[in-house]
Coordinates of C-alpha atoms and ligand atoms in Angstrom, one line a residue:
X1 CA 25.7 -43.6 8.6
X2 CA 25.1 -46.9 6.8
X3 CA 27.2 -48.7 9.2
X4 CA 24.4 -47.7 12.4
X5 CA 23.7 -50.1 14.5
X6 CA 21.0 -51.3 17.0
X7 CA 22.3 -52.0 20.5
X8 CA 21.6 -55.2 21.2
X9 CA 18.7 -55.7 23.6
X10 CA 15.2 -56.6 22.6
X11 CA 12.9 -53.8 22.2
X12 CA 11.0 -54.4 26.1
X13 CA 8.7 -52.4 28.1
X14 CA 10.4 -50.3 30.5
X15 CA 9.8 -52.2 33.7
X16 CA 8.2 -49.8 36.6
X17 CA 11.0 -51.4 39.2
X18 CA 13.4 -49.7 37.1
X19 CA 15.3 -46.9 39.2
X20 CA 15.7 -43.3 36.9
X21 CA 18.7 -41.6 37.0
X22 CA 19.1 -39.0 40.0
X23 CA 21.0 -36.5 37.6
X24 CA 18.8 -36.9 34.8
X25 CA 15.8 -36.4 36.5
X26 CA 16.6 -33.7 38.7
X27 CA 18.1 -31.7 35.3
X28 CA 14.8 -32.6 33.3
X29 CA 12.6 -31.7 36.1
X30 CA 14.5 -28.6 37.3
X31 CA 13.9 -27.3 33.4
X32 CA 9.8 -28.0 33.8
X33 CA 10.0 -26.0 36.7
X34 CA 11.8 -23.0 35.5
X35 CA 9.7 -22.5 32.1
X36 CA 6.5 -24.4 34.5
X37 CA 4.5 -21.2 33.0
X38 CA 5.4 -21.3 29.4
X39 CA 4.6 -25.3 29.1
X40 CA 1.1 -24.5 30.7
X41 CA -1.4 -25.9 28.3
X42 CA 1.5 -27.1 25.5
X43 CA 1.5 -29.8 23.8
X44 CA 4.9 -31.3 24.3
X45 CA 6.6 -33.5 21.3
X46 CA 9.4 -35.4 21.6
X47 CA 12.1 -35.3 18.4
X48 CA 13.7 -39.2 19.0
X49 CA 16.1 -40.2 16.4
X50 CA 16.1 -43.6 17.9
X51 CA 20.2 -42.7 19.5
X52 CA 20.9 -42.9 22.6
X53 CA 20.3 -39.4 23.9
X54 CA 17.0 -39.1 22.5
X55 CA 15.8 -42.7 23.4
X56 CA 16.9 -41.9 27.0
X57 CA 15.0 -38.9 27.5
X58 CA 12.2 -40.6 26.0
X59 CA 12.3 -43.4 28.6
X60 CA 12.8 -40.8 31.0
X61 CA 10.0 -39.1 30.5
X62 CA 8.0 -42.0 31.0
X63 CA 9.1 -43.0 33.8
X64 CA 8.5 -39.6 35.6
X65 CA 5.1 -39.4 34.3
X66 CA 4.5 -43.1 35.5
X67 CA 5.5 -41.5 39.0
X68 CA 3.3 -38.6 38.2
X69 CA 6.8 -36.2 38.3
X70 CA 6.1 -35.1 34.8
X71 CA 2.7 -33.7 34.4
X72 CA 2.9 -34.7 30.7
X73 CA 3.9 -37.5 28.5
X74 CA 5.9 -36.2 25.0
X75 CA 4.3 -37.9 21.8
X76 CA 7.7 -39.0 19.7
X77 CA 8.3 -37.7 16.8
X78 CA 11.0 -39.8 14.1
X79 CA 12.3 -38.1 11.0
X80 CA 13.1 -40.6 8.4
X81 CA 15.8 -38.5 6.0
X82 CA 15.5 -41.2 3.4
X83 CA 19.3 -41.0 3.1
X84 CA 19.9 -44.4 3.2
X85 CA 18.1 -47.8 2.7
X86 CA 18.5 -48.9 6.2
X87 CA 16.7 -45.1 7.6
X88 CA 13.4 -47.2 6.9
X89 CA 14.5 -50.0 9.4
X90 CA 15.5 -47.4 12.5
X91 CA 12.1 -45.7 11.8
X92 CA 10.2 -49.4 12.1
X93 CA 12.6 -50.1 15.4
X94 CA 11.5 -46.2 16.8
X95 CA 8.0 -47.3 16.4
X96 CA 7.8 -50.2 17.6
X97 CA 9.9 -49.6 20.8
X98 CA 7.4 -46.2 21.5
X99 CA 4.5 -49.1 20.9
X100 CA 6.1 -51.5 23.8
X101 CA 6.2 -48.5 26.1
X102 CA 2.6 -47.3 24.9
X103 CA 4.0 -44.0 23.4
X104 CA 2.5 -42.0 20.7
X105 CA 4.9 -42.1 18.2
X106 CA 4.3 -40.6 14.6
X107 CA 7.6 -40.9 11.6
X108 CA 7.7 -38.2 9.3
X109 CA 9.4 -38.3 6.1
X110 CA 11.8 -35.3 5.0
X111 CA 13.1 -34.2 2.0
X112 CA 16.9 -33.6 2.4
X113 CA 18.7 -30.9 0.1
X114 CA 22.0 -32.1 -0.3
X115 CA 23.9 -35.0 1.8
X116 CA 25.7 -33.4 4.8
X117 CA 24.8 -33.0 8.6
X118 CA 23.4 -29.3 8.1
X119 CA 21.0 -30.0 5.0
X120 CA 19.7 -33.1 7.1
X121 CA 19.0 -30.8 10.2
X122 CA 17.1 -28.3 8.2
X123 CA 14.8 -30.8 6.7
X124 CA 14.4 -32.2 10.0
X125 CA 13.2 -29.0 11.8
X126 CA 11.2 -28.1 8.9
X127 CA 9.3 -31.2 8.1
X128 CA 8.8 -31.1 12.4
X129 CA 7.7 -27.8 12.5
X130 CA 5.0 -28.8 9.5
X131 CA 3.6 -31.5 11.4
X132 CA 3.2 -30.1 15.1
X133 CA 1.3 -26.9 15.9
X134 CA 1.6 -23.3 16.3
X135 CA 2.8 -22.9 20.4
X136 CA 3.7 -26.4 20.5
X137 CA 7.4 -27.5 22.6
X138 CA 9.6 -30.1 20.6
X139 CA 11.9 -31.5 23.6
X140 CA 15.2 -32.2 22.2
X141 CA 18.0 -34.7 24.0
X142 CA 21.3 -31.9 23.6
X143 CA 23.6 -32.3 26.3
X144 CA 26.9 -30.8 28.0
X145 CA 28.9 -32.6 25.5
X146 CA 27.1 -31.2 22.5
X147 CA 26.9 -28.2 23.9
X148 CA 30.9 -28.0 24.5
X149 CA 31.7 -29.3 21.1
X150 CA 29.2 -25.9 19.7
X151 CA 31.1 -23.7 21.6
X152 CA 34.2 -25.0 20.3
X153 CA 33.0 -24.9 16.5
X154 CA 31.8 -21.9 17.0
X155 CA 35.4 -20.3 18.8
X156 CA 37.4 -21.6 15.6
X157 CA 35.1 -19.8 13.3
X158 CA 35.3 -17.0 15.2
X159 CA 31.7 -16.0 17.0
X160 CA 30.7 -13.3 18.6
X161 CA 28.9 -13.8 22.3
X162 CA 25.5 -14.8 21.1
X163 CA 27.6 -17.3 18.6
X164 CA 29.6 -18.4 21.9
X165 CA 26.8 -19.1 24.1
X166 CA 25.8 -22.5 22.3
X167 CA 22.7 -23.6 22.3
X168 CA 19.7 -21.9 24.1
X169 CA 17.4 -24.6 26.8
X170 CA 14.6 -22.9 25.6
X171 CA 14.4 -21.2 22.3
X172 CA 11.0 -19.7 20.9
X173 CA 11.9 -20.4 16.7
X174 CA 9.5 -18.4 14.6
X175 CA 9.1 -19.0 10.9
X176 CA 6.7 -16.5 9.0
X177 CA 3.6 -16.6 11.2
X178 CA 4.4 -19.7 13.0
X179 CA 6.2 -20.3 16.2
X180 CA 7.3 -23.1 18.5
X181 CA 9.4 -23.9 20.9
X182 CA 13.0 -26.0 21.1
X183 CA 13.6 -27.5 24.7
X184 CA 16.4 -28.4 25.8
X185 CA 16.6 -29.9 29.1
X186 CA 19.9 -31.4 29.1
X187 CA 22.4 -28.9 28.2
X188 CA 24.1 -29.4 31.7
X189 CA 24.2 -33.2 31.5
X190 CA 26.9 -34.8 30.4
X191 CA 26.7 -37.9 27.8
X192 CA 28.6 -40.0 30.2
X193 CA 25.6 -40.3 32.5
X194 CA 23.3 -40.7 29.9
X195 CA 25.4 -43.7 28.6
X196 CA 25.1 -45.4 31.8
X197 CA 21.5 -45.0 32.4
X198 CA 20.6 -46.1 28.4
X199 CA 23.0 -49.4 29.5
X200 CA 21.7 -49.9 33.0
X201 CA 18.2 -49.6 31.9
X202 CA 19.4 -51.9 28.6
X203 CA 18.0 -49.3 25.8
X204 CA 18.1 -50.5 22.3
X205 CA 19.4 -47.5 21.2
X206 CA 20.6 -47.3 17.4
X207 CA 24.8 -46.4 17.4
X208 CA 25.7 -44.4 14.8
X209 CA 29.5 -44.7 14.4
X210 CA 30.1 -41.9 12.3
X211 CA 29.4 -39.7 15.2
X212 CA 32.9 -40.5 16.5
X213 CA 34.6 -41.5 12.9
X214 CA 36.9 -37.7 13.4
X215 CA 35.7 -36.8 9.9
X216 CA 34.1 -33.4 10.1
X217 CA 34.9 -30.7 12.6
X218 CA 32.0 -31.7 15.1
X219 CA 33.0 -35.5 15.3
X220 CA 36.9 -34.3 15.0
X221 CA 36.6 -32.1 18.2
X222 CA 34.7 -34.8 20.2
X223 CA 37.5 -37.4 19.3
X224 CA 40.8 -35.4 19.2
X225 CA 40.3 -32.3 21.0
X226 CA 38.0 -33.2 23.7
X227 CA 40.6 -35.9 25.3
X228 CA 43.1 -33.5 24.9
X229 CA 41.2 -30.6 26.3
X230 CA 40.7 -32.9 29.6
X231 CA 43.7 -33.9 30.4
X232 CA 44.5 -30.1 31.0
X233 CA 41.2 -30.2 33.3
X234 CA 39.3 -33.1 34.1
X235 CA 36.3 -30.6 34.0
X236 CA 36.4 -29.3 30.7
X237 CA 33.0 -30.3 29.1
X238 CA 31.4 -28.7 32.5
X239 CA 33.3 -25.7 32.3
X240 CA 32.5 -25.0 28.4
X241 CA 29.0 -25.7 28.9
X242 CA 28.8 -23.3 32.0
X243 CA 30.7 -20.3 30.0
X244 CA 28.2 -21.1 27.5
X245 CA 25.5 -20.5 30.1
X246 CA 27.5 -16.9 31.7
X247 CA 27.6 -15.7 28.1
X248 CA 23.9 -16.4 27.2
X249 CA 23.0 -14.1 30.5
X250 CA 25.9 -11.7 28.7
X251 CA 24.1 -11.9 25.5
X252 CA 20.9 -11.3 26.7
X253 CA 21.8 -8.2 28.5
X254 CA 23.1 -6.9 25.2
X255 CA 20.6 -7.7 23.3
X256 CA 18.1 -5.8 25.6
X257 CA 20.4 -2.8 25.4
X258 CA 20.7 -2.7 22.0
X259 CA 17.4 -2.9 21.8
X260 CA 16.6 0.2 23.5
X261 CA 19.3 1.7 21.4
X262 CA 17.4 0.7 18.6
X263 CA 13.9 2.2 19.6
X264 CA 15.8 5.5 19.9
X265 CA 17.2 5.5 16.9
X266 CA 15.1 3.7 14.5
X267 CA 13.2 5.9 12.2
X268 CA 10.2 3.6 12.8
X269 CA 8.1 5.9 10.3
X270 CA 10.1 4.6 7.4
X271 CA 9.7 0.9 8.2
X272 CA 8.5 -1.5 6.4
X273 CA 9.4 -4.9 8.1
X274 CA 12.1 -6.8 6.0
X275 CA 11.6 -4.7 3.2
X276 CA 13.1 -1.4 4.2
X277 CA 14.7 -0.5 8.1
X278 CA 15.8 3.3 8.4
X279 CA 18.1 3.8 11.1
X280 CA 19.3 7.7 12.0
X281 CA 23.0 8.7 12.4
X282 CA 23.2 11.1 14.5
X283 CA 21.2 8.9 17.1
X284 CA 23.8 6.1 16.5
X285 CA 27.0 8.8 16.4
X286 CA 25.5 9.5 20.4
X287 CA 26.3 6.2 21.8
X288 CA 29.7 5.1 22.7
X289 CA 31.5 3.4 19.9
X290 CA 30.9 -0.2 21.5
X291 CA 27.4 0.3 21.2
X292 CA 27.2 1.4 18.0
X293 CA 28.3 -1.6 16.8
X294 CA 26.3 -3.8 18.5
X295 CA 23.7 -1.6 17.9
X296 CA 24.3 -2.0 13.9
X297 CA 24.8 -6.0 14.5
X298 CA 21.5 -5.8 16.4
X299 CA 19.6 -3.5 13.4
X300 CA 21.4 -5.2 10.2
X301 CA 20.1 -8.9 11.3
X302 CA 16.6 -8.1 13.5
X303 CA 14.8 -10.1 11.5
X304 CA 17.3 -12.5 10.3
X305 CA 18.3 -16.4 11.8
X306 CA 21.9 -15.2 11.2
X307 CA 23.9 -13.0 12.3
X308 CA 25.8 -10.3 10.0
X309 CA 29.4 -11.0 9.6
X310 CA 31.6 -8.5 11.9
X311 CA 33.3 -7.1 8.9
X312 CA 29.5 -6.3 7.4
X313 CA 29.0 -4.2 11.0
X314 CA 32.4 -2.9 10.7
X315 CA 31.7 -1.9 7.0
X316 CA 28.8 -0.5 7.8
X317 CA 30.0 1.8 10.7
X318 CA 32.4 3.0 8.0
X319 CA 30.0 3.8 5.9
X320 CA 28.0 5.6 8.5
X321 CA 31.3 7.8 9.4
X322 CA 31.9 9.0 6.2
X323 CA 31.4 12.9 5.4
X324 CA 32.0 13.1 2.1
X325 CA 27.9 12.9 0.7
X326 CA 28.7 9.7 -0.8
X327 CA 25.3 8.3 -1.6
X328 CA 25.9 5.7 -4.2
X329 CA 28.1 3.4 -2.4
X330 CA 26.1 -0.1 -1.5
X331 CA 27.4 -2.5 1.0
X332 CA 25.6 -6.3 0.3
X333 CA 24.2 -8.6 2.7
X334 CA 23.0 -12.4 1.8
X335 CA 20.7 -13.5 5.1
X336 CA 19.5 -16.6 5.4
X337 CA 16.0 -15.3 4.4
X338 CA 16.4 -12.6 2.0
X339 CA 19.4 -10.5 0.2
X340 CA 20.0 -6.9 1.5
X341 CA 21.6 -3.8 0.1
X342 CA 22.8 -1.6 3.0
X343 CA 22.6 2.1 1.9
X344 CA 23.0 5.7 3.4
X345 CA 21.5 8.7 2.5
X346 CA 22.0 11.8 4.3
X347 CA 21.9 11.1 7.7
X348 CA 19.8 8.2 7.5
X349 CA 21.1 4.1 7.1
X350 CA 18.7 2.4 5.0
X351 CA 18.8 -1.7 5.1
X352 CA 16.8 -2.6 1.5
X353 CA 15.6 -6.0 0.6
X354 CA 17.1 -7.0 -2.7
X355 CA 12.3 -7.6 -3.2
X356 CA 11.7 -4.1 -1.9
X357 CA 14.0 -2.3 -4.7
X358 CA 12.6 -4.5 -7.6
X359 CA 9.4 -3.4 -6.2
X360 CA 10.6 0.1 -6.7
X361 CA 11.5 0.1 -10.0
X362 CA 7.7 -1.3 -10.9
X363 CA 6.0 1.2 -13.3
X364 CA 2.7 3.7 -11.6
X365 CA -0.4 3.5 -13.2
X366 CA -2.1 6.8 -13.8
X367 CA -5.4 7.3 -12.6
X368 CA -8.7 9.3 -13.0
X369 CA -12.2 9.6 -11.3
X370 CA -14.3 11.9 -11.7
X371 CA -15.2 13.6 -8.4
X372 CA -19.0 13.5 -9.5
X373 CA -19.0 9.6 -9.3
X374 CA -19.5 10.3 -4.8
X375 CA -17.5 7.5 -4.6
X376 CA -13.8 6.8 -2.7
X377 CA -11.3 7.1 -4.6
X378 CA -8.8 4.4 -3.7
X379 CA -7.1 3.0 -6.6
X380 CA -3.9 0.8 -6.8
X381 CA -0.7 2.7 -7.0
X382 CA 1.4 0.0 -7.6
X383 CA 1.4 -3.9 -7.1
X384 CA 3.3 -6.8 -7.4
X385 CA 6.5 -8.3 -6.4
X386 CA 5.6 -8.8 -2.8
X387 CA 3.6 -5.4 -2.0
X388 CA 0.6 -3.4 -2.6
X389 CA 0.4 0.7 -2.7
X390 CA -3.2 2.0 -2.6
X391 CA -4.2 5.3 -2.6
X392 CA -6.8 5.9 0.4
X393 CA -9.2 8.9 0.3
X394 CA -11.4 8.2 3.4
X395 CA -15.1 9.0 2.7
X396 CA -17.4 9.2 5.9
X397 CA -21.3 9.1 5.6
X398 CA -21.8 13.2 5.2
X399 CA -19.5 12.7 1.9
X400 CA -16.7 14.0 4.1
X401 CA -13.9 14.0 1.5
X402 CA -15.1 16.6 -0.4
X403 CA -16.1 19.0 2.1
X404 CA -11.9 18.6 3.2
X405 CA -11.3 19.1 -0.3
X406 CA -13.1 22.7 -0.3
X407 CA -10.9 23.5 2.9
X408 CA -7.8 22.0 1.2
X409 CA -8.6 24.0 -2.0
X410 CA -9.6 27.3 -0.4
X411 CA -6.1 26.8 1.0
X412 CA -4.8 26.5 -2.6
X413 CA -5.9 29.1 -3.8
X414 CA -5.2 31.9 -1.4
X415 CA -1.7 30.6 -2.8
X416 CA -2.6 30.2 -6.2
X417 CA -5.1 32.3 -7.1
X418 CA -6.6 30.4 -9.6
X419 CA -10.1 31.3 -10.3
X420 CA -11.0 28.6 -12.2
X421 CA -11.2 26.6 -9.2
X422 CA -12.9 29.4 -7.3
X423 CA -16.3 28.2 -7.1
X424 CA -18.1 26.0 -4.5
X425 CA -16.9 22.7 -5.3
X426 CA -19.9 21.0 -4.7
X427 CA -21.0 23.1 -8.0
X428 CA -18.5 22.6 -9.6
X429 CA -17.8 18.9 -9.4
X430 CA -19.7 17.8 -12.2
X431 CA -16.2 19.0 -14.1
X432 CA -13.8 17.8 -11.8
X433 CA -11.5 15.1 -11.8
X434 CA -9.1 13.6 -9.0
X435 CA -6.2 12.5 -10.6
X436 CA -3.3 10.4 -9.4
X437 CA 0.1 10.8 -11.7
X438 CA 3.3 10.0 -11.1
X439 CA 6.0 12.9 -10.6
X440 CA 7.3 13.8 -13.7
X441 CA 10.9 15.1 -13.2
X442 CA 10.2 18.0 -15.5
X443 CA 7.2 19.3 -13.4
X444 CA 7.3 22.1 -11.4
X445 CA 6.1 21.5 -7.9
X446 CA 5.4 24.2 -5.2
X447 CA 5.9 22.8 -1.5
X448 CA 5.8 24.6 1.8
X449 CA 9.3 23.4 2.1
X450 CA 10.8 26.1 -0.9
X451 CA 10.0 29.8 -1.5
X452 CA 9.3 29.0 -5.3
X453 CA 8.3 25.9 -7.3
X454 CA 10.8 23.3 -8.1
X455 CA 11.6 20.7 -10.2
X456 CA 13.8 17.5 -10.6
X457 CA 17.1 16.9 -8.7
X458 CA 15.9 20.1 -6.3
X459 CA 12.7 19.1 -5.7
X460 CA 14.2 15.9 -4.6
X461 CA 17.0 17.9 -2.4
X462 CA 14.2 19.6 -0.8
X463 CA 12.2 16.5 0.3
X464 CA 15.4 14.3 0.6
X465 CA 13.5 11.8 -1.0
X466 CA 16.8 8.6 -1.6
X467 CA 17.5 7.9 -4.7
X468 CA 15.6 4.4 -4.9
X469 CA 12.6 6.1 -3.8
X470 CA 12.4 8.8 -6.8
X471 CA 10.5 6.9 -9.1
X472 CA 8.0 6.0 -6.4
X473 CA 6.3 9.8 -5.7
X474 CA 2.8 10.3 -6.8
X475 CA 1.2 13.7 -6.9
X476 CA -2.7 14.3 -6.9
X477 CA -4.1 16.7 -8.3
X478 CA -7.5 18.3 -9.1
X479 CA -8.2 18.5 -13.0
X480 CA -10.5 20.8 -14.4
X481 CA -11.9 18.8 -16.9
X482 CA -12.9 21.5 -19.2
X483 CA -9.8 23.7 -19.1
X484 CA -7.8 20.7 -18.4
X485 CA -6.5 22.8 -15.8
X486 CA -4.0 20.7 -12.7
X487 CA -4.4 21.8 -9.2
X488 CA -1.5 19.9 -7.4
X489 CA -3.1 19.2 -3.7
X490 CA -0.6 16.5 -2.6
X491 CA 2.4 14.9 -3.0
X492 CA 3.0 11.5 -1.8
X493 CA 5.4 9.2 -1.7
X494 CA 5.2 5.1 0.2
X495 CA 6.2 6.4 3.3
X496 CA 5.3 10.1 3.5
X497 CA 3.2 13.4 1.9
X498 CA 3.5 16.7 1.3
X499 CA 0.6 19.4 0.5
X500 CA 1.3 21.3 -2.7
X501 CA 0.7 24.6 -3.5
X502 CA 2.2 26.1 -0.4
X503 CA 4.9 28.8 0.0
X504 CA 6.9 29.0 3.1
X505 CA 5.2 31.8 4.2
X506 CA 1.8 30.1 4.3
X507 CA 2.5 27.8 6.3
X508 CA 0.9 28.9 9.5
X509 CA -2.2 26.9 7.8
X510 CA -2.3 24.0 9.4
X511 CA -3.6 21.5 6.8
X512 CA -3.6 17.8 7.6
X513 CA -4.0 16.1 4.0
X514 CA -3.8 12.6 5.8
X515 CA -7.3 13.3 7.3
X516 CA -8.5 13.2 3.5
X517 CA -5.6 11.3 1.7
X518 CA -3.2 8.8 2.7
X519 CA -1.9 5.5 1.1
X520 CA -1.4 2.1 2.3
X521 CA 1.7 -0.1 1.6
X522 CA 1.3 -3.6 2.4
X523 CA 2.8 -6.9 1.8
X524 CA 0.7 -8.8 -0.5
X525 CA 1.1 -12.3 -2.5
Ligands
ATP1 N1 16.0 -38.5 12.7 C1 15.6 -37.8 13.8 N2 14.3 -37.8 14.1 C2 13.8 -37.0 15.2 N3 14.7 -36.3 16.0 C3 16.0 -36.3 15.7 C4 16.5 -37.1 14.6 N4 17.8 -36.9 14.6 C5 18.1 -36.1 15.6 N5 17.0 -35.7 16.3 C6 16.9 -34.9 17.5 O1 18.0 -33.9 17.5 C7 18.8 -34.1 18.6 C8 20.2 -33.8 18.2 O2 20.6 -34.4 17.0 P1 21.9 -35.3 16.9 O3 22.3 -35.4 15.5 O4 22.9 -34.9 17.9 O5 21.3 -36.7 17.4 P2 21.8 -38.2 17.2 O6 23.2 -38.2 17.7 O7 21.5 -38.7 15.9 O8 20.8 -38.9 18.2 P3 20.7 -38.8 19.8 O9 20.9 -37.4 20.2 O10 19.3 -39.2 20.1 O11 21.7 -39.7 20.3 C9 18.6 -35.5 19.1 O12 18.9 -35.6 20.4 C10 17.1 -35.6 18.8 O13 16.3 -35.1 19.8

């Protein structure tokens, strides 16, 4: 990289007699046409490293706007890496070319982790993404060549289809609650042309050398394998680049069928976006075995950059097959954004973030209010390490909760029969006390679900509540604050409830306890 140099032209205006290139026009133009809706009303950057490619489509772009063929004009954008004394010298010459053409042009400085290629790109996109705003298109100079040489990286490590189809022409890249676009225009173009029109239009374009030094795999394919590759068939960066293109439309086909796979068997009631994903068996054991695997390739990584590794999905699909009611075994996952375990449970697959279970294993406060107070009761469960559990009792104007709570109790205690919680409740809530506990695993708990009350590992059985979710059940009660007497209403757990009190056989009383109580999970930092 120290060894760049500028071509040497002066830095002129780009003369209006100047002819553009049929090729690269009718590529760049073709591309503003086919996403013509999605650029409506975009502002439209241009990332220019000051090479060649970039430089090109920069001058371009001018040109066809000049001829009123591009109904915008990109504002440059330079990233100075720092990585080198000389970076401050191509940002100057950038700048000062984009002022002879009367370009916006704007350099941004990054802050590179590390020294190769990679680390550079990511501090690129990121420091890029920072500056520009939310919706906003960053047009990016890619061509057939680069395209060909991804395809081949990619084929010697071994991709999948999405890996194989390269790079996408227009690629909507969301990070937390922003999104923007990457265009790519050129993807069919191949660097040849773009050579001749930066030369014939005398571009001082900066040459970087160690593009073509053969020292990594990228720059190694483009000088070895490339020549090689074409004297088998003249057409080989065309041909790669076009496969690419047939295994995007591949790709996207799969994607939207494992899609619909996934609404059908994603138990959406346990989700909680990255934190926890539930995905059903028997609704996976359905499909064909192809499917099921991209099916647990599209689940494992639907929120991730990366993709899973195949032997993750094939783990997975083994662990999914098994029959002997393994539940301990834990298959690992490092994404790019978080660490997962991958976990089964009956007949449900549960991806966990590595956040979610320390979350999990935070202690429950107990709680105590007084039903006398009139006033919600809504404390926090649990908080911290990303998420928030509150307890929700919803209190209308008429003091709604408590009029439930008689039809809730009178429930209880045709099961029960406890007289001490007999009377009207609007008497007697001067002595009552809605508590929120959690489960102990010694305490007997009655559930519509069992004949008889239950406690501990049964209880559990009954409700297949996973193991990481144990510690994480709550029960509500009505105390008695004079007898100290517990009327168990409800137990609940970050995802579900269950009224208490109930024997199987009195169950044709349809209670709904989320009318009156219900909790909220929610990220929170
Ligand atoms: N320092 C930079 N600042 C802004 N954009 C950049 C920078 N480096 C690369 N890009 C953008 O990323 C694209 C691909 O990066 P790549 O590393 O292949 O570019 P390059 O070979 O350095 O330059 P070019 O593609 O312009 O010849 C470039 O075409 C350009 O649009």
């Amino acid at each position: 990289m120290t060894s760049r140099t500028i071509r040497q032209y002066p830095i002129e205006p780009i003369s209006a007699s100047s002819p553009v290139d049929d090729v690269l026009a009718k590529a760049l133009l073709h591309s503003v046409k086919v996403h013509g809706t999605q650029l409506h009303g975009r502002r439209v950057w241009l990332a220019c490293s000051g090479g060649r490619d970039s430089l090109a489509l920069a001058a371009l772009c001018l040109q066809l706007y000049r001829q009123a063929k591009l109904p915008f004009l990109p504002q440059l954008l330079h990233v100075d890496h720092g990585l080198q004394a000389s970076s401050v010298d191509w940002a100057t010459h950038v700048k000062k070319w984009a002022q002879a053409q009367q370009m916006s042009c704007t350099v941004l400085q990054a802050t590179v982790d590390g020294h190769d290629e990679q680390a550079a790109r990511l501090a690129r996109y990121q420091v890029m993404r920072a500056h520009i705003n939310q919706g906003d298109v960053l047009l990016l100079a890619h061509h057939a060549d680069d395209q060909a040489e991804t395809v081949l990286m990619r084929l010697i490590q071994g991709a999948g289809v999405n890996g194989l189809s390269g790079m996408q022409s227009w690629r909507v890249q969301e990070a937390g609650a922003q999104y923007n676009v990457l265009w790519r225009p050129w993807l069919s173009v191949q660097r040849t042309t773009i050579t001749a029109y930066a030369q014939r239009l005398k571009l001082p374009y900066i040459d970087d050398p160690t593009n073509d030094a053969g020292d990594n795999v990228r720059s190694g394919l483009r000088v070895h394998v490339m020549p090689l590759l074409k004297t088998y068939n003249p057409n080989t960066i065309q041909n790669i680049a076009r496969s690419a293109q047939l295994l995007s439309d591949a790709q996207a086909t799969l994607s939207d069928q494992a899609e619909q796979d996934l609404q059908q068997a994603a138990a959406h009631e346990l989700a909680l976006s990255c934190a926890q994903q539930v995905l059903n068996i028997d609704a996976l054991h359905i499909l064909p075995l192809h499917r099921q695997r991209q099916l647990l390739h599209h689940w494992l990584a639907q929120d991730e950059p990366l993709p899973p590794s195949k032997q993750l999905v094939d783990d997975t699909l083994a662990l999914t097959q098994r029959n002997d009611h393994d539940h301990q075994t834990q298959l690992h996952w490092q994404g790019r954004t978080q660490q997962y375990h991958i976990r089964r449970y009956r007949q449900q697959l549960y991806r966990l973030s590595q956040t979610w279970l320390e979350w999990l294993n935070l202690p429950i406060a107990v709680h105590r209010q007084p039903l006398s107070h009139n006033v919600s009761f809504s404390p926090v469960l649990r908080t911290g390490k990303g998420y928030r559990w509150q307890l929700k009792c919803v209190a209308d104007s008429a003091f709604q909760p408590l009029s439930q709570l008689q039809f809730l109790l009178n429930q209880q205690e045709c099961a029960s029969g406890k007289s001490a919680f007999s009377t009207d409740i609007k008497e007697a809530k001067d002595r009552l006390v809605l508590q929120a506990t959690p489960l102990d695993r010694q305490q007997r708990i009655q559930t519509a679900l069992a004949t008889r009350p239950q406690s501990g590992k049964k209880l559990y059985q009954t409700l297949a509540i996973p193991v990481w979710l144990r510690a994480s059940l709550v029960v509500i009660s009505l105390v008695n604050a004079k007898t100290d007497e517990v009327l168990p209403l409800l137990l609940i757990s970050p995802f579900e409830s269950w009224v208490l009190g109930q024997k199987k056989s009195d169950t044709k009383a349809e209670i709904q306890p989320n009318t009156v109580i219900s909790s909220t999970l929610q990220p929170y930092s």
